Amino acid sequence: MWAVIGGAILLVGAGRALPTAAPCSARPGAFSIRGRQTQAYDRERLAAGTVVDASGAQFVLPTTKHIVIHVAGGEGMCWSGGEALGAFPPDASWNTIHETYGMVVGVTNRAGAAAFTVENFTAFAYGKGVSLDAGGDGDWTIRNVHVVYGRDDCIENDWYNTGLIDSSFFDGCYDVMSSLQDPGLDVPDGQANVVTIRNSLLRLQVMDGIYETREAIPRHEAFWKWSATRGPRLNLRNNVFFTDDSSVSSNHADMYMAPPPGRLNECAGNIMIWEGNGPFPERLPSCFTLETGTRGLALWDSVVALWKARHPYASPDVAPPVVSLFQPGPGGTSVLSGTIDLVATAVDDRGVAGVQFRLDGRDIGSEVVTPTLVRRDRFTKYALRWDSRAVPNGSYALTASARDAVGNRATAGIVMVTVRN
């Protein structure tokens, strides 16, 4: 799907149609869901071959609901379209966000969904994007799926099943994919199985709410949370990876920035964009081209633009951004003196248009419209340099409001600060 030509990434076969699978929503008898949904979809006894056409469905649930879509049943089911639009703020604790899911397929130790397909689906601001949660979920397909700000595993395959990921975009993951059994579960050996990932974009994103409490935030894990002794093999073809930090836990915790040792089966045409300090933290196989610096950033922008052009939005923008204060807040002191940098973390499913800081409800400074590189994070941090001597000494309520391009807004929780000059 991608090629590097003259310093730019271009679509392979530009000028002719690339082969694509027909959407399963075109099958006769598809069951339709449309419009705004305020309740979770939970069905574990769907008939074999059931097709749920959720094109245009937008699930906007309160943060008390931790699973948006939960399906299981007969073989060959398909879910097509829909958006799971989360509202968990960036500073939500790991214990909160770890158990949240855009979609769960199967019921652990009870019901599976063999040969399940999910296509044209978006998950935003949940822990897991899509979780294949049962031993009976073998031969799954994830196609044209967009996971934005996946706070844990963008894809979870902890039962080591065979599957295919095609033409998908994982746009900011704490770790991209998990194939590491949970303690206490009896998971069959998966070494003979194969997960194929092709024509996809995979980006790690440092997060504010992380598992490793001894580490300074923000951090992320790795591309692969993988059992190198029992997990499936990997076929990697024509993918582009992006990261600007190493794994917080590294190999000793089954976290791998390069393909897990002994698990790479077939591999060709992959690009790794590394924007961190020093050399890439692990040795990459020869089927990867390493890109860095301004060239790497330009390449990433190119492939993202190409993917979005091929996957236009089919529904209106209804979800507000998620936003929280980072500094002051979890990333800095609450005593403000002299000129300081105020930093908020803000993310939107379709892009943040601006962040406005406020002190006691009044705007301070201009709206910040572009993210700033802060502690390894170049995508979600919005910073304002502000002279605290503009207000008298005292205690104030600081917050920030984030908006998207159509005016959906969210406001960060208040952080009480003391101005002392």
Short mmCIF file of C-alpha atoms in Angstrom, two decimals:
data_model
loop_
_atom_site.label_atom_id
_atom_site.label_comp_id
_atom_site.label_asym_id
_atom_site.label_seq_id
_atom_site.Cartn_x
_atom_site.Cartn_y
_atom_site.Cartn_z
CA MET A 1 0.00 0.00 0.00
CA TRP A 2 2.94 2.35 0.65
CA ALA A 3 6.16 3.06 -1.19
CA VAL A 4 9.04 5.46 -0.53
CA ILE A 5 9.71 7.31 -3.79
CA GLY A 6 11.92 10.38 -3.96
CA GLY A 7 11.67 10.99 -0.22
CA ALA A 8 7.88 10.71 -0.04
CA ILE A 9 5.57 7.84 0.74
CA LEU A 10 3.11 7.17 -2.07
CA LEU A 11 0.34 4.69 -2.61
CA VAL A 12 1.52 1.63 -4.48
CA GLY A 13 -0.54 1.45 -7.65
CA ALA A 14 -1.57 5.09 -7.64
CA GLY A 15 -3.84 5.60 -10.64
CA ARG A 16 -5.46 2.19 -10.36
CA ALA A 17 -7.85 0.82 -7.78
CA LEU A 18 -6.29 -1.24 -5.04
CA PRO A 19 -8.11 -4.52 -4.33
CA THR A 20 -10.41 -4.22 -1.32
CA ALA A 21 -12.77 -6.67 0.33
CA ALA A 22 -16.48 -5.99 -0.13
CA PRO A 23 -17.99 -4.68 3.13
CA CYS A 24 -19.95 -7.28 5.01
CA SER A 25 -22.76 -4.74 5.47
CA ALA A 26 -23.62 -5.47 1.83
CA ARG A 27 -24.70 -9.01 2.71
CA PRO A 28 -28.45 -9.69 2.64
CA GLY A 29 -30.26 -9.52 5.98
CA ALA A 30 -27.91 -7.14 7.78
CA PHE A 31 -29.30 -5.74 11.03
CA SER A 32 -28.99 -1.93 11.14
CA ILE A 33 -28.15 0.48 13.96
CA ARG A 34 -28.17 4.20 13.24
CA GLY A 35 -27.69 7.52 15.00
CA ARG A 36 -26.66 8.45 18.52
CA GLN A 37 -26.63 5.53 20.99
CA THR A 38 -26.64 6.09 24.75
CA GLN A 39 -26.75 2.42 25.79
CA ALA A 40 -24.16 -0.29 25.33
CA TYR A 41 -24.76 -3.03 22.77
CA ASP A 42 -24.47 -6.41 24.55
CA ARG A 43 -25.39 -9.64 22.73
CA GLU A 44 -23.67 -12.95 23.40
CA ARG A 45 -25.97 -15.33 21.51
CA LEU A 46 -26.03 -13.92 18.01
CA ALA A 47 -26.70 -16.42 15.24
CA ALA A 48 -23.97 -17.61 12.90
CA GLY A 49 -23.46 -15.22 10.02
CA THR A 50 -25.17 -12.29 11.74
CA VAL A 51 -24.23 -8.93 10.23
CA VAL A 52 -24.65 -5.76 12.29
CA ASP A 53 -24.57 -2.71 10.04
CA ALA A 54 -23.73 0.12 12.44
CA SER A 55 -22.83 2.65 9.75
CA GLY A 56 -23.56 6.07 11.21
CA ALA A 57 -24.10 4.73 14.74
CA GLN A 58 -22.29 6.75 17.40
CA PHE A 59 -22.07 5.32 20.90
CA VAL A 60 -21.69 8.15 23.41
CA LEU A 61 -21.83 6.51 26.83
CA PRO A 62 -21.20 7.86 30.34
CA THR A 63 -17.90 6.92 31.94
CA THR A 64 -19.77 4.55 34.27
CA LYS A 65 -20.10 2.20 31.27
CA HIS A 66 -16.85 0.38 30.60
CA ILE A 67 -17.74 -1.81 27.58
CA VAL A 68 -19.41 -0.20 24.58
CA ILE A 69 -19.99 -3.19 22.27
CA HIS A 70 -19.91 -6.81 23.48
CA VAL A 71 -20.77 -9.57 21.02
CA ALA A 72 -20.47 -13.36 20.86
CA GLY A 73 -22.29 -16.23 19.17
CA GLY A 74 -22.06 -18.25 15.99
CA GLU A 75 -19.37 -18.44 13.35
CA GLY A 76 -18.86 -15.82 10.67
CA MET A 77 -20.49 -12.80 12.32
CA CYS A 78 -19.58 -9.29 11.23
CA TRP A 79 -19.79 -5.81 12.75
CA SER A 80 -19.57 -3.00 10.20
CA GLY A 81 -19.16 0.69 11.04
CA GLY A 82 -19.94 2.70 14.14
CA GLU A 83 -17.97 4.77 16.62
CA ALA A 84 -17.33 4.15 20.32
CA LEU A 85 -16.63 7.66 21.60
CA GLY A 86 -15.15 7.72 25.09
CA ALA A 87 -15.07 10.58 27.57
CA PHE A 88 -12.38 9.43 30.02
CA PRO A 89 -9.98 12.35 30.62
CA PRO A 90 -6.25 11.87 29.95
CA ASP A 91 -5.45 11.87 33.68
CA ALA A 92 -7.85 8.99 34.41
CA SER A 93 -6.08 6.42 36.58
CA TRP A 94 -4.72 3.18 35.17
CA ASN A 95 -7.11 1.20 37.37
CA THR A 96 -10.02 3.04 35.74
CA ILE A 97 -8.91 2.98 32.12
CA HIS A 98 -7.47 -0.56 32.07
CA GLU A 99 -10.94 -2.13 32.21
CA THR A 100 -12.58 -0.04 29.46
CA TYR A 101 -13.26 -1.36 25.97
CA GLY A 102 -14.53 -0.04 22.67
CA MET A 103 -15.44 -3.57 21.58
CA VAL A 104 -15.18 -7.00 23.18
CA VAL A 105 -15.60 -10.12 21.05
CA GLY A 106 -16.43 -13.29 22.97
CA VAL A 107 -16.97 -14.01 26.66
CA THR A 108 -14.03 -15.46 28.58
CA ASN A 109 -14.46 -19.21 29.21
CA ARG A 110 -18.08 -19.11 28.02
CA ALA A 111 -18.74 -17.97 24.45
CA GLY A 112 -16.66 -17.24 21.38
CA ALA A 113 -17.13 -15.79 17.92
CA ALA A 114 -15.15 -17.79 15.36
CA ALA A 115 -14.23 -16.07 12.09
CA PHE A 116 -15.52 -12.73 13.38
CA THR A 117 -14.98 -9.59 11.28
CA VAL A 118 -15.02 -5.99 12.45
CA GLU A 119 -14.69 -3.33 9.77
CA ASN A 120 -14.95 0.45 9.44
CA PHE A 121 -15.16 0.85 13.23
CA THR A 122 -13.68 3.63 15.39
CA ALA A 123 -12.82 3.48 19.10
CA PHE A 124 -11.75 6.68 20.86
CA ALA A 125 -10.28 7.16 24.36
CA TYR A 126 -10.92 3.68 25.73
CA GLY A 127 -8.38 1.32 27.25
CA LYS A 128 -8.73 -1.39 24.62
CA GLY A 129 -9.92 -0.66 21.11
CA VAL A 130 -10.92 -4.19 20.10
CA SER A 131 -10.51 -7.16 22.46
CA LEU A 132 -10.70 -10.74 21.19
CA ASP A 133 -11.65 -12.14 24.56
CA ALA A 134 -12.24 -15.88 24.11
CA GLY A 135 -10.47 -19.00 22.93
CA GLY A 136 -13.21 -19.48 20.35
CA ASP A 137 -12.40 -16.22 18.55
CA GLY A 138 -10.04 -17.82 16.03
CA ASP A 139 -9.61 -16.57 12.46
CA TRP A 140 -10.74 -13.03 13.24
CA THR A 141 -10.43 -10.08 10.85
CA ILE A 142 -9.95 -6.39 11.71
CA ARG A 143 -10.25 -4.24 8.60
CA ASN A 144 -10.38 -0.45 8.14
CA VAL A 145 -10.51 0.05 11.91
CA HIS A 146 -9.41 3.30 13.55
CA VAL A 147 -8.36 3.29 17.21
CA VAL A 148 -7.62 6.78 18.55
CA TYR A 149 -5.88 7.31 21.90
CA GLY A 150 -5.97 3.67 22.99
CA ARG A 151 -4.98 3.88 26.63
CA ASP A 152 -3.99 0.21 27.02
CA ASP A 153 -3.87 -2.36 24.18
CA CYS A 154 -5.27 -1.00 20.93
CA ILE A 155 -5.84 -4.65 19.99
CA GLU A 156 -6.01 -7.49 22.52
CA ASN A 157 -5.51 -11.09 21.38
CA ASP A 158 -4.55 -12.76 24.64
CA TRP A 159 -5.96 -16.16 23.57
CA TYR A 160 -3.25 -16.37 20.89
CA ASN A 161 -5.71 -16.79 18.03
CA THR A 162 -4.96 -16.50 14.32
CA GLY A 163 -6.15 -13.24 12.80
CA LEU A 164 -5.77 -10.55 10.15
CA ILE A 165 -5.40 -6.78 10.57
CA ASP A 166 -5.75 -4.95 7.27
CA SER A 167 -5.74 -1.26 6.29
CA SER A 168 -6.22 -0.06 9.87
CA PHE A 169 -4.89 2.96 11.77
CA PHE A 170 -3.90 2.71 15.42
CA ASP A 171 -3.46 6.39 16.15
CA GLY A 172 -1.84 6.53 19.57
CA CYS A 173 -1.60 3.38 21.70
CA TYR A 174 -0.11 2.70 25.12
CA ASP A 175 0.87 -0.58 23.49
CA VAL A 176 -0.34 -1.55 20.04
CA MET A 177 -1.15 -5.25 20.38
CA SER A 178 -1.24 -7.78 23.18
CA SER A 179 -0.81 -11.54 22.84
CA LEU A 180 0.08 -12.35 26.43
CA GLN A 181 -2.27 -14.48 28.49
CA ASP A 182 -3.75 -13.07 31.66
CA PRO A 183 -2.62 -14.80 34.87
CA GLY A 184 -5.06 -17.47 35.99
CA LEU A 185 -6.40 -18.30 32.52
CA ASP A 186 -5.68 -21.62 30.82
CA VAL A 187 -4.76 -20.46 27.32
CA PRO A 188 -3.68 -23.04 24.71
CA ASP A 189 -0.24 -22.67 23.17
CA GLY A 190 -0.44 -20.36 20.16
CA GLN A 191 2.95 -20.89 18.51
CA ALA A 192 1.40 -22.48 15.42
CA ASN A 193 -1.04 -19.60 14.90
CA VAL A 194 -0.31 -16.52 12.78
CA VAL A 195 -1.38 -12.88 13.10
CA THR A 196 -1.02 -10.99 9.82
CA ILE A 197 -0.82 -7.18 9.82
CA ARG A 198 -0.71 -5.43 6.47
CA ASN A 199 -1.21 -1.99 4.95
CA SER A 200 -1.67 -0.41 8.38
CA LEU A 201 -0.39 2.50 10.49
CA LEU A 202 0.68 1.85 14.08
CA ARG A 203 1.67 4.67 16.44
CA LEU A 204 2.65 4.54 20.09
CA GLN A 205 1.49 7.42 22.32
CA VAL A 206 2.89 8.37 25.71
CA MET A 207 0.10 8.56 28.29
CA ASP A 208 -0.50 10.44 31.54
CA GLY A 209 -2.30 7.59 33.33
CA ILE A 210 0.11 4.63 33.29
CA TYR A 211 0.57 1.34 35.12
CA GLU A 212 4.18 1.93 36.16
CA THR A 213 3.68 4.37 39.04
CA ARG A 214 7.43 4.72 39.73
CA GLU A 215 8.07 6.18 36.28
CA ALA A 216 7.79 9.86 35.40
CA ILE A 217 4.86 10.48 33.08
CA PRO A 218 4.04 10.53 30.26
CA ARG A 219 5.28 7.13 29.00
CA HIS A 220 4.10 4.25 26.87
CA GLU A 221 4.81 0.55 26.60
CA ALA A 222 5.77 -1.15 23.31
CA PHE A 223 4.35 -2.15 19.96
CA TRP A 224 4.11 -5.77 21.05
CA LYS A 225 3.03 -7.12 24.44
CA TRP A 226 3.79 -10.66 23.46
CA SER A 227 4.69 -14.09 24.72
CA ALA A 228 7.87 -14.98 22.86
CA THR A 229 7.47 -18.63 23.93
CA ARG A 230 3.72 -19.26 23.44
CA GLY A 231 2.35 -16.39 21.35
CA PRO A 232 1.43 -16.51 17.66
CA ARG A 233 3.80 -15.80 14.82
CA LEU A 234 3.67 -12.49 12.97
CA ASN A 235 3.36 -11.68 9.28
CA LEU A 236 4.12 -7.97 8.73
CA ARG A 237 3.66 -6.49 5.28
CA ASN A 238 3.68 -2.85 4.14
CA ASN A 239 3.06 -1.20 7.50
CA VAL A 240 4.30 2.11 8.90
CA PHE A 241 5.18 2.32 12.60
CA PHE A 242 5.80 5.51 14.62
CA THR A 243 7.25 6.04 18.08
CA ASP A 244 9.11 8.77 19.94
CA ASP A 245 9.98 6.89 23.13
CA SER A 246 11.26 3.52 24.28
CA SER A 247 9.14 1.05 26.23
CA VAL A 248 8.77 1.89 29.89
CA SER A 249 9.02 -1.81 30.84
CA SER A 250 11.13 -3.38 28.05
CA ASN A 251 11.71 -7.04 27.20
CA HIS A 252 11.80 -8.37 30.76
CA ALA A 253 8.06 -7.61 30.96
CA ASP A 254 7.32 -9.18 27.53
CA MET A 255 7.26 -5.75 25.86
CA TYR A 256 8.99 -5.49 22.48
CA MET A 257 9.63 -2.46 20.28
CA ALA A 258 10.89 -4.72 17.46
CA PRO A 259 9.03 -7.91 16.51
CA PRO A 260 9.23 -10.40 19.40
CA PRO A 261 12.19 -12.81 19.14
CA GLY A 262 11.40 -15.99 17.25
CA ARG A 263 7.88 -14.84 16.35
CA LEU A 264 8.48 -13.16 12.99
CA ASN A 265 7.22 -15.37 10.17
CA GLU A 266 6.91 -13.32 6.96
CA CYS A 267 7.98 -9.71 6.71
CA ALA A 268 8.39 -7.16 3.90
CA GLY A 269 8.04 -3.48 3.14
CA ASN A 270 7.72 -2.04 6.66
CA ILE A 271 8.86 1.40 7.84
CA MET A 272 9.76 2.32 11.43
CA ILE A 273 9.74 6.05 12.20
CA TRP A 274 11.82 6.76 15.31
CA GLU A 275 11.69 10.25 16.83
CA GLY A 276 13.19 9.41 20.22
CA ASN A 277 16.63 10.13 21.62
CA GLY A 278 19.61 8.13 20.40
CA PRO A 279 19.38 4.94 18.34
CA PHE A 280 16.23 2.84 18.07
CA PRO A 281 16.10 0.84 21.31
CA GLU A 282 16.05 -2.65 19.73
CA ARG A 283 17.50 -4.28 16.64
CA LEU A 284 15.10 -4.19 13.71
CA PRO A 285 15.01 -6.95 11.08
CA SER A 286 16.04 -6.16 7.51
CA CYS A 287 12.39 -6.01 6.38
CA PHE A 288 12.13 -2.62 8.15
CA THR A 289 13.40 0.73 6.88
CA LEU A 290 14.28 3.09 9.74
CA GLU A 291 13.43 6.78 9.30
CA THR A 292 14.14 9.62 11.75
CA GLY A 293 14.08 13.38 12.18
CA THR A 294 12.20 15.79 9.94
CA ARG A 295 12.10 13.21 7.15
CA GLY A 296 10.43 10.74 9.47
CA LEU A 297 7.85 13.29 10.59
CA ALA A 298 7.09 14.24 6.98
CA LEU A 299 6.70 10.59 6.02
CA TRP A 300 4.29 10.03 8.88
CA ASP A 301 2.20 13.05 7.92
CA SER A 302 2.08 11.71 4.35
CA VAL A 303 0.81 8.25 5.20
CA VAL A 304 -1.73 9.59 7.70
CA ALA A 305 -3.11 11.91 5.03
CA LEU A 306 -3.31 9.02 2.59
CA TRP A 307 -5.09 6.76 5.07
CA LYS A 308 -7.62 9.44 5.99
CA ALA A 309 -8.30 10.21 2.33
CA ARG A 310 -9.14 6.56 1.78
CA HIS A 311 -11.26 6.38 4.96
CA PRO A 312 -13.46 9.51 5.04
CA TYR A 313 -15.81 10.08 7.95
CA ALA A 314 -19.34 8.86 7.29
CA SER A 315 -21.04 10.61 10.22
CA PRO A 316 -21.08 14.05 11.87
CA ASP A 317 -18.59 15.00 14.58
CA VAL A 318 -20.52 14.69 17.84
CA ALA A 319 -17.90 13.88 20.49
CA PRO A 320 -16.06 16.57 22.46
CA PRO A 321 -12.33 16.27 23.12
CA VAL A 322 -10.97 14.79 26.32
CA VAL A 323 -8.77 17.18 28.30
CA SER A 324 -6.97 17.44 31.63
CA LEU A 325 -4.30 19.66 33.11
CA PHE A 326 -0.81 18.22 33.04
CA GLN A 327 1.32 21.05 34.42
CA PRO A 328 0.37 22.06 37.05
CA GLY A 329 -1.30 18.79 37.80
CA PRO A 330 0.24 15.32 37.62
CA GLY A 331 3.24 16.72 35.72
CA GLY A 332 4.17 19.78 37.79
CA THR A 333 3.95 21.89 40.94
CA SER A 334 0.86 23.89 41.93
CA VAL A 335 2.93 26.86 43.17
CA LEU A 336 3.38 29.36 40.34
CA SER A 337 6.11 32.00 40.31
CA GLY A 338 7.38 34.22 37.51
CA THR A 339 6.96 33.07 33.93
CA ILE A 340 5.86 29.46 33.73
CA ASP A 341 4.58 26.95 31.17
CA LEU A 342 1.00 25.81 31.64
CA VAL A 343 0.38 22.48 29.89
CA ALA A 344 -2.85 20.62 29.16
CA THR A 345 -3.30 17.20 27.57
CA ALA A 346 -6.07 17.26 24.98
CA VAL A 347 -7.18 14.70 22.39
CA ASP A 348 -10.14 14.50 20.02
CA ASP A 349 -11.34 11.70 17.80
CA ARG A 350 -11.04 14.01 14.78
CA GLY A 351 -8.53 16.56 15.99
CA VAL A 352 -8.24 19.31 18.61
CA ALA A 353 -8.79 22.80 17.20
CA GLY A 354 -7.74 24.79 20.27
CA VAL A 355 -7.12 24.83 24.02
CA GLN A 356 -7.91 27.87 26.20
CA PHE A 357 -6.48 28.18 29.72
CA ARG A 358 -8.58 29.93 32.37
CA LEU A 359 -7.89 31.27 35.85
CA ASP A 360 -10.95 31.66 38.08
CA GLY A 361 -13.08 31.37 34.94
CA ARG A 362 -11.28 34.12 32.99
CA ASP A 363 -9.22 33.49 29.86
CA ILE A 364 -5.47 33.85 30.27
CA GLY A 365 -3.34 34.17 27.17
CA SER A 366 -4.38 33.29 23.65
CA GLU A 367 -5.98 30.03 22.63
CA VAL A 368 -3.31 27.39 21.89
CA VAL A 369 -4.03 25.84 18.50
CA THR A 370 -1.09 23.47 17.95
CA PRO A 371 0.48 20.83 20.19
CA THR A 372 3.95 21.35 21.68
CA LEU A 373 6.65 18.76 22.30
CA VAL A 374 6.60 18.14 26.07
CA ARG A 375 8.48 15.21 27.62
CA ARG A 376 8.38 12.93 24.56
CA ASP A 377 4.80 13.90 23.68
CA ARG A 378 4.44 15.81 20.41
CA PHE A 379 0.78 15.01 19.72
CA THR A 380 -1.39 15.75 22.78
CA LYS A 381 0.30 18.48 24.87
CA TYR A 382 -0.82 22.12 24.53
CA ALA A 383 1.42 24.65 26.28
CA LEU A 384 1.03 28.32 27.18
CA ARG A 385 3.93 30.40 28.50
CA TRP A 386 2.37 32.75 31.04
CA ASP A 387 3.68 35.44 33.39
CA SER A 388 2.07 34.74 36.75
CA ARG A 389 2.87 38.30 37.86
CA ALA A 390 -0.14 39.38 35.79
CA VAL A 391 -2.33 38.53 38.82
CA PRO A 392 -1.94 39.24 42.56
CA ASN A 393 -0.51 36.60 44.85
CA GLY A 394 -3.14 34.21 46.12
CA SER A 395 -5.08 31.01 45.46
CA TYR A 396 -6.79 30.43 42.10
CA ALA A 397 -8.77 27.79 40.23
CA LEU A 398 -6.93 26.86 37.03
CA THR A 399 -8.52 24.90 34.22
CA ALA A 400 -8.41 24.49 30.44
CA SER A 401 -11.09 24.06 27.80
CA ALA A 402 -10.53 22.12 24.57
CA ARG A 403 -12.64 22.37 21.42
CA ASP A 404 -12.78 20.59 18.10
CA ALA A 405 -13.38 22.10 14.67
CA VAL A 406 -17.18 22.01 14.91
CA GLY A 407 -17.37 23.49 18.41
CA ASN A 408 -17.71 20.43 20.65
CA ARG A 409 -16.06 21.38 23.95
CA ALA A 410 -14.82 19.83 27.16
CA THR A 411 -13.28 21.38 30.25
CA ALA A 412 -10.53 19.89 32.39
CA GLY A 413 -10.98 19.31 36.08
CA ILE A 414 -9.90 22.25 38.22
CA VAL A 415 -6.42 22.35 39.74
CA MET A 416 -6.02 24.77 42.64
CA VAL A 417 -2.82 26.79 42.30
CA THR A 418 -1.02 29.33 44.44
CA VAL A 419 0.56 32.35 42.76
CA ARG A 420 3.59 33.42 44.78
CA ASN A 421 5.82 36.22 43.47
#
